[in-house]
Coordinates of C-alpha atoms in Angstrom, one line a residue:
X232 CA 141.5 70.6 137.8
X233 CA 142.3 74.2 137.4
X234 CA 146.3 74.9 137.3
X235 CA 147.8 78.4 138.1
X236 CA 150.8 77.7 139.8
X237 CA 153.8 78.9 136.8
X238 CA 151.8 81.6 134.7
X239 CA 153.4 84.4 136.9
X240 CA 156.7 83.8 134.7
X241 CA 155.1 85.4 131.4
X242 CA 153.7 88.5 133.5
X243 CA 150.1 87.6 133.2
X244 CA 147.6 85.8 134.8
X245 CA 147.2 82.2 133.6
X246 CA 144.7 79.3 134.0
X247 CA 145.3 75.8 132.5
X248 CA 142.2 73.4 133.2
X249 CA 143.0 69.5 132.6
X250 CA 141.5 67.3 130.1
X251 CA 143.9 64.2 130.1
X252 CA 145.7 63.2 133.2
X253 CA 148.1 61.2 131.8
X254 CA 149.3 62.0 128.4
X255 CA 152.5 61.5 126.9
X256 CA 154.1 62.0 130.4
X257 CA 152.3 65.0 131.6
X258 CA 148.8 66.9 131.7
X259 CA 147.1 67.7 128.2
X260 CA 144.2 70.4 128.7
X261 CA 143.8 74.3 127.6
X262 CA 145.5 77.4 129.0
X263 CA 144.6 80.9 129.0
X264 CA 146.6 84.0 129.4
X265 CA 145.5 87.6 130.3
X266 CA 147.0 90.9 130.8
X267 CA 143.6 91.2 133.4
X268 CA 142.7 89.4 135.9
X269 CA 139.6 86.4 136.0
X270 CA 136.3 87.3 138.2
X271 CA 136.1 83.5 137.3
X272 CA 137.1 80.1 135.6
X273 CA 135.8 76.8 134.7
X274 CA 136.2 73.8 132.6
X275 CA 133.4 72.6 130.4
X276 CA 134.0 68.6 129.3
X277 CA 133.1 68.5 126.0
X278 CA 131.3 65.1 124.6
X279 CA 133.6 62.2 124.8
X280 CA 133.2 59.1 121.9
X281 CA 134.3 55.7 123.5
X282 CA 138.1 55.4 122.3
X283 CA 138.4 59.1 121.6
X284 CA 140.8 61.4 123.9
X285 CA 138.9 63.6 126.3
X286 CA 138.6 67.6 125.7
X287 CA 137.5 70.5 127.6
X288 CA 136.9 74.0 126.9
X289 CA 138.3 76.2 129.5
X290 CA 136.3 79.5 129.8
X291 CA 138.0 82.7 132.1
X292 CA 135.8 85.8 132.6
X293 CA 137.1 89.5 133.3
X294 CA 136.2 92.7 133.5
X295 CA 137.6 95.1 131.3
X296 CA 138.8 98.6 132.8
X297 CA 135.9 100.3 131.0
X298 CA 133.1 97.9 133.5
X299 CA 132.7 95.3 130.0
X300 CA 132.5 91.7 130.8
X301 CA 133.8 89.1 128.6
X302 CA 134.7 85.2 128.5
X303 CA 137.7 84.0 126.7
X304 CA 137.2 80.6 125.9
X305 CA 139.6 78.0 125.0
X306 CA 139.0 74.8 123.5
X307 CA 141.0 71.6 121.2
X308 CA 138.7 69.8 119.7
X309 CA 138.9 65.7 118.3
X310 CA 140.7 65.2 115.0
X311 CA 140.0 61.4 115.4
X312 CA 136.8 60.8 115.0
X313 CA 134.2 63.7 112.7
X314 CA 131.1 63.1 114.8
X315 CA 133.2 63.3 117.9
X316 CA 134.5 66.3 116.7
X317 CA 131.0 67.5 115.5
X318 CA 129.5 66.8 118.6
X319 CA 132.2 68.7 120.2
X320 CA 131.7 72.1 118.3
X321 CA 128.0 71.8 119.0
X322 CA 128.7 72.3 123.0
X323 CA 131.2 75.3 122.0
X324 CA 128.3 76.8 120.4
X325 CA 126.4 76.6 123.2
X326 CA 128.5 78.6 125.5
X327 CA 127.8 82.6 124.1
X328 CA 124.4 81.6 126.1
X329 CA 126.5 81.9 129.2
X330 CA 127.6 85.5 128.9
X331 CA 126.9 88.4 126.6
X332 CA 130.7 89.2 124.9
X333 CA 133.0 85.8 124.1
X334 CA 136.3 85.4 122.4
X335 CA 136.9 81.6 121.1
X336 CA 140.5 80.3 120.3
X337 CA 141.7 77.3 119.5
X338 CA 142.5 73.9 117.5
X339 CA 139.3 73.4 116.5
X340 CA 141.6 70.4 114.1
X341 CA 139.2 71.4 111.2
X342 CA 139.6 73.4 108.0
X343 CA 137.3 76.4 106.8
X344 CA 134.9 74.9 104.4
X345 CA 134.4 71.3 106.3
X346 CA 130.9 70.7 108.2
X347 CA 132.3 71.3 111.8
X348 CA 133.6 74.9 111.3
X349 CA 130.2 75.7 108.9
X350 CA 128.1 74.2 112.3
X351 CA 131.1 76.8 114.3
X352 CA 130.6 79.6 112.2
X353 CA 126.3 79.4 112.6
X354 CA 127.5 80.9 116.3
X355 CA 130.7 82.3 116.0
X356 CA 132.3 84.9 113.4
X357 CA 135.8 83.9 112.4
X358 CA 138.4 86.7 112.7
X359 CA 141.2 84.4 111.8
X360 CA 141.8 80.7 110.2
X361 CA 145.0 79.2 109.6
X362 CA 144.6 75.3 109.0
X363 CA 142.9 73.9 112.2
X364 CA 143.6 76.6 113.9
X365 CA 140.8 79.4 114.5
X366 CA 139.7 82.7 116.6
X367 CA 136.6 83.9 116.7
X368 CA 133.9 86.4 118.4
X369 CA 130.0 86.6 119.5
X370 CA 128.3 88.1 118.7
X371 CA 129.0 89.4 115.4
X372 CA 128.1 92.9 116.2
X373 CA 129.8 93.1 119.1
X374 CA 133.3 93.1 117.7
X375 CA 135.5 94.8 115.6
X376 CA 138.6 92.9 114.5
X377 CA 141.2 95.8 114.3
X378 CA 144.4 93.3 113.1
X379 CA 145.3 90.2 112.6
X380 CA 148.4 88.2 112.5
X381 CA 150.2 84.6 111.7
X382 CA 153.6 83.8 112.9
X383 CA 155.2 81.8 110.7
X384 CA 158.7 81.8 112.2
X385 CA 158.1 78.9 114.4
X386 CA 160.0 75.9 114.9
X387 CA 158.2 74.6 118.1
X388 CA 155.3 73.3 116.5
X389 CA 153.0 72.4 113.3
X390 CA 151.0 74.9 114.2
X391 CA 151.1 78.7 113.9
X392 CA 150.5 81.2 116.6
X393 CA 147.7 83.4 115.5
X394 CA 146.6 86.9 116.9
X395 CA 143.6 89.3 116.4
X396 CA 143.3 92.3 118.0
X397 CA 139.8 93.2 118.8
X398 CA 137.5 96.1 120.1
X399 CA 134.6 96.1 121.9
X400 CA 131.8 97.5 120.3
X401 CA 129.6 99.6 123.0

């Protein structure tokens, strides 16, 4: 289930796509945010182990103002259990087949240097690790990471918003 009903109160245009129902009281799933609007969304369910939680990658495509198509995908990936998680990195990978210029973010719930974000990185160029959390780009000529940024005054969370500015390479 696709959700847009409260992004208008951040000034962009928003899409949240549902993994869990039920968790913890509310909805547990992956939102994206853009200053442009979607040509289109979807929700890819990623591999589910028996006992794990269920995740989803949530993939938006827009047109840039200079004609460029790109997909922004957004994904959380299984901490519980490694060939779970594994498994769900291998479907990631498999979405840059879908379209020609892709942005990844997300908690991939893996540090750089463990066998899941090697298997991520065979697809994907990092721009940007911090802990589990990751941004990437395919393909790896296509991009050019212009900055990049933690913020570390956060209170909200034990994570760490992360931001890369990137340009399209024509």
């Amino acid at each position: 289930m696709c959700i847009r009903d409260r992004s208008h109160l951040t000034g962009f245009h928003g899409m949240f796509y549902v993994a869990l129902e039920n968790c913890y009281g509310g909805k547990f799933g992956n939102a994206i945010l853009s200053k442009y609007s979607f040509d289109e969304t979807r929700r890819i369910m990623l591999p589910c182990a028996g006992g794990t939680e269920q995740r989803c990658a949530a993939i938006a495509t827009i047109t840039l103002p200079d004609g460029n198509e790109v997909s922004i995908i957004d994904t959380h990936i299984d901490m519980e259990k490694l060939d779970n998680g594994m498994n769900q990195i291998k479907e990631v990978n498999r979405i840059p087949q879908m379209g020609k210029w892709c942005i990844l973010a997300g908690d991939m719930n893996r540090r750089v240097g463990t066998a899941e974000i090697n298997e991520l990185s065979s697809v994907w160029t990092l721009a940007l690790s911090r802990e589990f959390d990751h941004i990437g780009y395919y393909p790896s000529n296509g991009w050019t990471v212009k900055e990049t940024k933690i913020y570390t005054n956060n209170t909200l969370s034990d994570h760490y918003p992360i931001m890369v500015a990137l340009e399209l390479n024509k």
